[in-house]
Tab-separated table of N, CA and C in Angstrom:
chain	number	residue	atom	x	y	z
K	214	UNK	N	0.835	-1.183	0.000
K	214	UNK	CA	0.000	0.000	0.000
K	214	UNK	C	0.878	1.243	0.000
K	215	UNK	N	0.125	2.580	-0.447
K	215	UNK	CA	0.831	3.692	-0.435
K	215	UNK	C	0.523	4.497	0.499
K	216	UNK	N	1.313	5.310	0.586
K	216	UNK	CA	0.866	6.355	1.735
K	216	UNK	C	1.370	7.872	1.489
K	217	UNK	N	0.540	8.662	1.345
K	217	UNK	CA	0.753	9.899	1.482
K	217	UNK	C	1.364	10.565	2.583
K	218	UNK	N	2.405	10.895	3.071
K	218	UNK	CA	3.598	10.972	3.766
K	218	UNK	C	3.385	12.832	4.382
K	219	UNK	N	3.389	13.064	4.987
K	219	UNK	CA	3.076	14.866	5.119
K	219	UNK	C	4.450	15.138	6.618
K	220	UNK	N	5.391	16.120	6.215
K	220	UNK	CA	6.077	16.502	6.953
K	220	UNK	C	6.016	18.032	7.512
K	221	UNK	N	6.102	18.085	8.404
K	221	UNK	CA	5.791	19.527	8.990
K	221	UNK	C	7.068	19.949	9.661
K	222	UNK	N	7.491	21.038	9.312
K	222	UNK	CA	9.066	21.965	9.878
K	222	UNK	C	8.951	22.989	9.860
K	223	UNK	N	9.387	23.868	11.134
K	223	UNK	CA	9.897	25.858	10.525
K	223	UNK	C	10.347	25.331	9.444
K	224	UNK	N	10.320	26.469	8.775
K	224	UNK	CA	10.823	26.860	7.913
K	224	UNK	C	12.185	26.763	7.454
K	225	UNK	N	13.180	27.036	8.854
K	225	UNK	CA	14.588	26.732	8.262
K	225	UNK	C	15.429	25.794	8.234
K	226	UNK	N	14.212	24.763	8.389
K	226	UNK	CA	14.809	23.306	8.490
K	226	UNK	C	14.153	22.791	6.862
K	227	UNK	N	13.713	24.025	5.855
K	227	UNK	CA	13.190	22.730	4.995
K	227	UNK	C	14.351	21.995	3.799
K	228	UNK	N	15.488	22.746	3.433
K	228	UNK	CA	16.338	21.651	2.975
K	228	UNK	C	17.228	20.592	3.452
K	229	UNK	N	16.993	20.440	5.156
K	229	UNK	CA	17.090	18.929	5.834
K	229	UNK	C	16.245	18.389	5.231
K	230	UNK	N	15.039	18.259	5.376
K	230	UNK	CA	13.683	17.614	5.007
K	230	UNK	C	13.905	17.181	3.623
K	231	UNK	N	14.305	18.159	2.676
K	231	UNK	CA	14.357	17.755	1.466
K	231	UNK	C	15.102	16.693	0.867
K	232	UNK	N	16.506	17.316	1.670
K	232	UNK	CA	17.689	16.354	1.681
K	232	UNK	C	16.799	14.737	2.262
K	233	UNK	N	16.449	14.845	3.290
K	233	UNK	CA	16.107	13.913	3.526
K	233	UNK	C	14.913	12.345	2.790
K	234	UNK	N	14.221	13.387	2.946
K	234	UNK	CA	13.330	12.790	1.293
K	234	UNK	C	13.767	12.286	0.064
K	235	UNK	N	15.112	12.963	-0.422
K	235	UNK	CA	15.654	12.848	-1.568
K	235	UNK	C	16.604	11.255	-1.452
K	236	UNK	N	17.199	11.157	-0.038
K	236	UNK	CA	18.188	10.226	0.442
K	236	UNK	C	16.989	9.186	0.805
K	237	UNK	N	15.720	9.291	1.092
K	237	UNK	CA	15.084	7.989	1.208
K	237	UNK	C	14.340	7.513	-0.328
K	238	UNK	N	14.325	8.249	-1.300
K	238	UNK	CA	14.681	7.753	-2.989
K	238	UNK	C	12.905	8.465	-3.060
K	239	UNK	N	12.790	9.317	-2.885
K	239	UNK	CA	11.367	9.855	-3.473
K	239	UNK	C	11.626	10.648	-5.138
K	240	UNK	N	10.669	10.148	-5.279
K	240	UNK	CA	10.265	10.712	-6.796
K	240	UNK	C	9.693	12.220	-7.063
K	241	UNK	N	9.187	12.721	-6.191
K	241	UNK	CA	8.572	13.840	-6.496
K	241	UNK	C	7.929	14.454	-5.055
K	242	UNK	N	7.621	15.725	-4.702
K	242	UNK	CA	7.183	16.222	-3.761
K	242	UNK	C	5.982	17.355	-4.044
K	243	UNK	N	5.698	17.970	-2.908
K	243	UNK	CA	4.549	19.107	-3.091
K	243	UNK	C	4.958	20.101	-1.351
K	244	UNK	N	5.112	20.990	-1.241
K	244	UNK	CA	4.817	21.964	-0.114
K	244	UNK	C	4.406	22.931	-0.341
K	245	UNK	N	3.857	23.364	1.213
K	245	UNK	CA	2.917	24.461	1.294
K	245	UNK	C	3.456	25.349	2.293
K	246	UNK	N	3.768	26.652	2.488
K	246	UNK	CA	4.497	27.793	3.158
K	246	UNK	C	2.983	27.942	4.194
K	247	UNK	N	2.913	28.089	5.946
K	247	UNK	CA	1.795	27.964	6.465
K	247	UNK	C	2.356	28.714	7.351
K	248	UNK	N	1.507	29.222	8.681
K	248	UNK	CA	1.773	29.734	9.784
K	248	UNK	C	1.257	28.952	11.147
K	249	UNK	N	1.794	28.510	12.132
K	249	UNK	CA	1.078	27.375	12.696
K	249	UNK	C	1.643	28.043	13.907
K	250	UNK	N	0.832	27.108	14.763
K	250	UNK	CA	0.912	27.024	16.400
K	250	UNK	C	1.327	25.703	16.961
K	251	UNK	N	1.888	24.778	17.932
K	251	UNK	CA	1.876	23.936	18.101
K	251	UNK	C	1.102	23.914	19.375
K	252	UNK	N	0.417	22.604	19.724
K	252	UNK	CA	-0.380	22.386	21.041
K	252	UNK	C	-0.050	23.033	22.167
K	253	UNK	N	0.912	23.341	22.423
K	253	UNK	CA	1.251	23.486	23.878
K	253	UNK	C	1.635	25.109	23.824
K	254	UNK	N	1.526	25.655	22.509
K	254	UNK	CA	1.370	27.312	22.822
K	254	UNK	C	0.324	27.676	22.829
K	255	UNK	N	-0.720	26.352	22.328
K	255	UNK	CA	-2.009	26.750	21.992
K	255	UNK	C	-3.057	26.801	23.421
K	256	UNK	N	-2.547	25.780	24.094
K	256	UNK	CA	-3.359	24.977	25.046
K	256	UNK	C	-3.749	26.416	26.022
K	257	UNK	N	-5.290	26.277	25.983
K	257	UNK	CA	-5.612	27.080	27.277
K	257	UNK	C	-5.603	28.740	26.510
K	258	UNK	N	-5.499	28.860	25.502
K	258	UNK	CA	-5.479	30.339	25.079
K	258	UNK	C	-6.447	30.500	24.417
K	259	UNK	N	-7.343	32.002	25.086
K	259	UNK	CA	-8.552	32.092	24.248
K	259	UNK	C	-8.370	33.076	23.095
K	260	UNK	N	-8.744	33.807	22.259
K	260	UNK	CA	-8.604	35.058	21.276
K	260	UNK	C	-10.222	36.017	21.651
K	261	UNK	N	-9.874	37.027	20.926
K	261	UNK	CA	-10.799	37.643	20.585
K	261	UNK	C	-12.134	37.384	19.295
K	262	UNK	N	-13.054	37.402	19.625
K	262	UNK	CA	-13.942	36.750	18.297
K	262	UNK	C	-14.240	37.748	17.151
K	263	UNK	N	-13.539	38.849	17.658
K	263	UNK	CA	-13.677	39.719	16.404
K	263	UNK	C	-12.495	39.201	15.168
K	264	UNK	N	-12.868	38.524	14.146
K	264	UNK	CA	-12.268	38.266	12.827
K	264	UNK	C	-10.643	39.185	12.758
K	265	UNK	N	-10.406	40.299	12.662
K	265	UNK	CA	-9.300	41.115	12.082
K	265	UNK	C	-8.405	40.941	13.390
K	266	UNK	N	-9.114	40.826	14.619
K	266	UNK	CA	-8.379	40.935	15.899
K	266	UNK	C	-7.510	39.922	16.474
K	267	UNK	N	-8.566	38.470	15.782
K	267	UNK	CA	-7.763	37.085	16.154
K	267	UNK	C	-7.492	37.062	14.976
K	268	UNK	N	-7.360	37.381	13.781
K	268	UNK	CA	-6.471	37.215	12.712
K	268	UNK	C	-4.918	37.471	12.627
K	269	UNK	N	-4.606	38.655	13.975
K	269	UNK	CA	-3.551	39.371	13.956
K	269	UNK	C	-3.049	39.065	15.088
K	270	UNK	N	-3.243	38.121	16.571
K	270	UNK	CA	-3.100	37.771	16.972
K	270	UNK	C	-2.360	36.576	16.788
K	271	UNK	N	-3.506	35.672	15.952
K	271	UNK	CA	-2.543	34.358	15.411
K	271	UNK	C	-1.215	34.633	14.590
K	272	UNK	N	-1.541	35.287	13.569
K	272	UNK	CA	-0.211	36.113	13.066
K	272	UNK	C	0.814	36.562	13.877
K	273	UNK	N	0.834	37.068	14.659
K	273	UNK	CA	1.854	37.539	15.676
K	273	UNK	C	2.524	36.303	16.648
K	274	UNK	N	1.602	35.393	17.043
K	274	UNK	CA	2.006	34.245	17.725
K	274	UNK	C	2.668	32.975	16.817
K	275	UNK	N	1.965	32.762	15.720
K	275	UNK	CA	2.537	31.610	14.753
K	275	UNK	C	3.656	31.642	14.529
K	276	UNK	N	4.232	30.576	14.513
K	276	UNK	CA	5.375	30.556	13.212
K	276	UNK	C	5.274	30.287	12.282
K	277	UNK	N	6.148	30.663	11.380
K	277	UNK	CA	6.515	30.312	9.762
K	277	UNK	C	6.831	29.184	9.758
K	278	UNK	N	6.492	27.960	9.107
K	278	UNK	CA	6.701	26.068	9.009
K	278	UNK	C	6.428	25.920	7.222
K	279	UNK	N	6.943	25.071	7.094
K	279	UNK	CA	6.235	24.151	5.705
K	279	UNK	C	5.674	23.018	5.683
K	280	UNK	N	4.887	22.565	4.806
K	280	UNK	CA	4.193	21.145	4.948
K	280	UNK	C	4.800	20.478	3.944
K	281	UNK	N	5.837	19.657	3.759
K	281	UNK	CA	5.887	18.817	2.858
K	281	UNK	C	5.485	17.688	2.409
K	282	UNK	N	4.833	17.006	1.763
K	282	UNK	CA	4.305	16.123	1.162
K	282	UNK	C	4.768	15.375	0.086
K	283	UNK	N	4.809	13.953	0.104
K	283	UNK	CA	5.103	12.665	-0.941
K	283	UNK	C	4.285	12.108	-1.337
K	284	UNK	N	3.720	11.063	-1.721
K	284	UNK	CA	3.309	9.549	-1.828
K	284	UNK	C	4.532	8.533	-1.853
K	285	UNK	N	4.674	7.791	-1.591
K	285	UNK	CA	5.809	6.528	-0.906
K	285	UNK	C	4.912	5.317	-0.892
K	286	UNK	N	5.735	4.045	-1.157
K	286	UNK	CA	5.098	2.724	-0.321
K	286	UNK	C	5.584	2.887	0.938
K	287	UNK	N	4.617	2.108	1.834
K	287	UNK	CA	4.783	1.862	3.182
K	287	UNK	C	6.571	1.790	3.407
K	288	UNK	N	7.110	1.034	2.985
K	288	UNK	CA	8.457	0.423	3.097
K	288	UNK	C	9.289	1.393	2.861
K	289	UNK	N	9.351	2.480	1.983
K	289	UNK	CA	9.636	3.550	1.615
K	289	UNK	C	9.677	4.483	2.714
K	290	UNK	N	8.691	4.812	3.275
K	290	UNK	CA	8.054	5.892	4.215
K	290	UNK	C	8.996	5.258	5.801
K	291	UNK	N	9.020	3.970	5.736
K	291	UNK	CA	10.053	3.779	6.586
K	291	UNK	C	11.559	3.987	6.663
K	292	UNK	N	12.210	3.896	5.474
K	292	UNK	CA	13.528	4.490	5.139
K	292	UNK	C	13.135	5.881	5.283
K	293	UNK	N	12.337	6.770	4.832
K	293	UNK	CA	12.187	8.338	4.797
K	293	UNK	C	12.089	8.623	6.018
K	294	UNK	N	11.580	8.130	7.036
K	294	UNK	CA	11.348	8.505	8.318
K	294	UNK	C	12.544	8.404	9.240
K	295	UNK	N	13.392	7.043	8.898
K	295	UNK	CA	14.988	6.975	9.470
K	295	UNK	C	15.892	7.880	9.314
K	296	UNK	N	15.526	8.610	8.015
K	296	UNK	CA	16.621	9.954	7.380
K	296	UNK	C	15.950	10.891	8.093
K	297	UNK	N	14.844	11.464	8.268
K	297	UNK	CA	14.424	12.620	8.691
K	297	UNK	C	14.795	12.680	10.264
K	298	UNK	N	14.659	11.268	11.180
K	298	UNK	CA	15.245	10.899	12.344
K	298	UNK	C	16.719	11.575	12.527
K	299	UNK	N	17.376	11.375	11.786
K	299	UNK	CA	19.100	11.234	11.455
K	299	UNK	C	18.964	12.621	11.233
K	300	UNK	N	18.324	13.366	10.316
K	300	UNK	CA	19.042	14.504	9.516
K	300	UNK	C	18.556	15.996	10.584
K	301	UNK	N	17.139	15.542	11.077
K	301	UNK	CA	16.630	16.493	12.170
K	301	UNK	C	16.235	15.745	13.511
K	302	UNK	N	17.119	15.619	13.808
K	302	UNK	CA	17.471	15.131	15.406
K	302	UNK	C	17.143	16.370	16.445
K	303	UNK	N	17.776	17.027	15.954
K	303	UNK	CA	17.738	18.327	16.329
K	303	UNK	C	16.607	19.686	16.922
K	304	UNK	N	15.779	18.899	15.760
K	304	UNK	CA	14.676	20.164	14.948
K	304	UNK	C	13.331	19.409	15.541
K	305	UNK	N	12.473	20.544	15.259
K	305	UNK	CA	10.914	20.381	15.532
K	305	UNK	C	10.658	19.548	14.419
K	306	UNK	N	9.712	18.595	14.494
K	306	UNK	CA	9.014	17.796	13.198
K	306	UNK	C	7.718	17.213	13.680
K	307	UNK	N	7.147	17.052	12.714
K	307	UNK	CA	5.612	16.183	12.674
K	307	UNK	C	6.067	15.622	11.789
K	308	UNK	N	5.304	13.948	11.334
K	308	UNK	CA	4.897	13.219	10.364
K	308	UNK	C	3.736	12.390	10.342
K	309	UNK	N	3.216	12.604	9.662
K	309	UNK	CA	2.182	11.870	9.649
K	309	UNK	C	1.538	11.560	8.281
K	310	UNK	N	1.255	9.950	8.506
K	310	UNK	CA	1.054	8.709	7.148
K	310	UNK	C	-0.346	9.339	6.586
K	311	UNK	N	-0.844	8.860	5.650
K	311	UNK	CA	-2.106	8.605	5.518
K	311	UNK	C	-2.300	7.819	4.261
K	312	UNK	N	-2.518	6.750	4.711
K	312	UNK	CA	-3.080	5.633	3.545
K	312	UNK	C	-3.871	6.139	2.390
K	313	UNK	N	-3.413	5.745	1.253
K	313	UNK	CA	-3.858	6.401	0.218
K	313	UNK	C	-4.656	5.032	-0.937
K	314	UNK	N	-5.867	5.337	-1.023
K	314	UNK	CA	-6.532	4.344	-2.233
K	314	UNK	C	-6.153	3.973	-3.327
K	315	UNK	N	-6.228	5.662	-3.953
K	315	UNK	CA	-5.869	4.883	-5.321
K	315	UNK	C	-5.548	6.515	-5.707
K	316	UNK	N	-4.879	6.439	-6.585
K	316	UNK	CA	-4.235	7.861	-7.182
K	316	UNK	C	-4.264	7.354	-8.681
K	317	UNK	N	-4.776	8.690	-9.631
K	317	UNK	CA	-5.407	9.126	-10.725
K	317	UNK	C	-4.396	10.313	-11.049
K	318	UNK	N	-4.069	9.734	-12.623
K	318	UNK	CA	-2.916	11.090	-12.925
K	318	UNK	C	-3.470	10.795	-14.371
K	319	UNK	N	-3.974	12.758	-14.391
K	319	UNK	CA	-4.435	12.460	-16.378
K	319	UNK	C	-2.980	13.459	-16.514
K	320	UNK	N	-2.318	12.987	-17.534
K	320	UNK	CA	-1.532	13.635	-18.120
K	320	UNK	C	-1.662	13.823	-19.780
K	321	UNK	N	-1.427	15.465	-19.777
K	321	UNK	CA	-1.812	15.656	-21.206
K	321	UNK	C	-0.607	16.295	-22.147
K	322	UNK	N	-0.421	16.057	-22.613
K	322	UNK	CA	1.156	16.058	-23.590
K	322	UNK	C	0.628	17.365	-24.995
């Protein structure tokens, strides 16, 4: 089975990640530039419900991260996960799998 693979880092960890991905033999990638919170800055904090007010709030508190994303076989995603272990030892990370059905690619030439 495959799995859609999603890595989460600040920002200035994303050519570990890449490196890393690249050294567990991936074919291709996708990321997304985001602003996030993690649980434990989150926990217990309320905002304001005015829209522009907690908009600028979260902004001010977030950090800058990326989401990177693969598809991998299972077996794969296990070598990728040993490199990202190895390469950000260091660093903040998320990963997380998600089993994937079936993937559809129209390609038009």
């Amino acid at each position: 089975m495959r799995v859609l693979l999603y890595v989460f880092v600040e920002t200035e960890n994303i050519g570990k990640v890449i490196n890393a991905l690249s050294e567990g033999g991936i074919s291709g990638f996708f990321l997304m530039e985001y602003k996030g919170l993690s649980p434990r800055e989150w926990k217990g904090f309320l905002i304001e419900e005015d829209p522009e007010k907690a908009i600028k709030i979260v902004n001010d508190l977030a950090r800058n991260a990326v989401m990177v994303g693969t598809v991998v076989s299972e077996r794969r995603a296990k070598i990728i996960r040993r490199c990202i272990q190895e390469r950000l030892s260091n660093c903040r990370y998320t990963i997380i799998e998600v089993p994937v059905e079936d993937i559809e690619v129209n390609f038009i030439e």
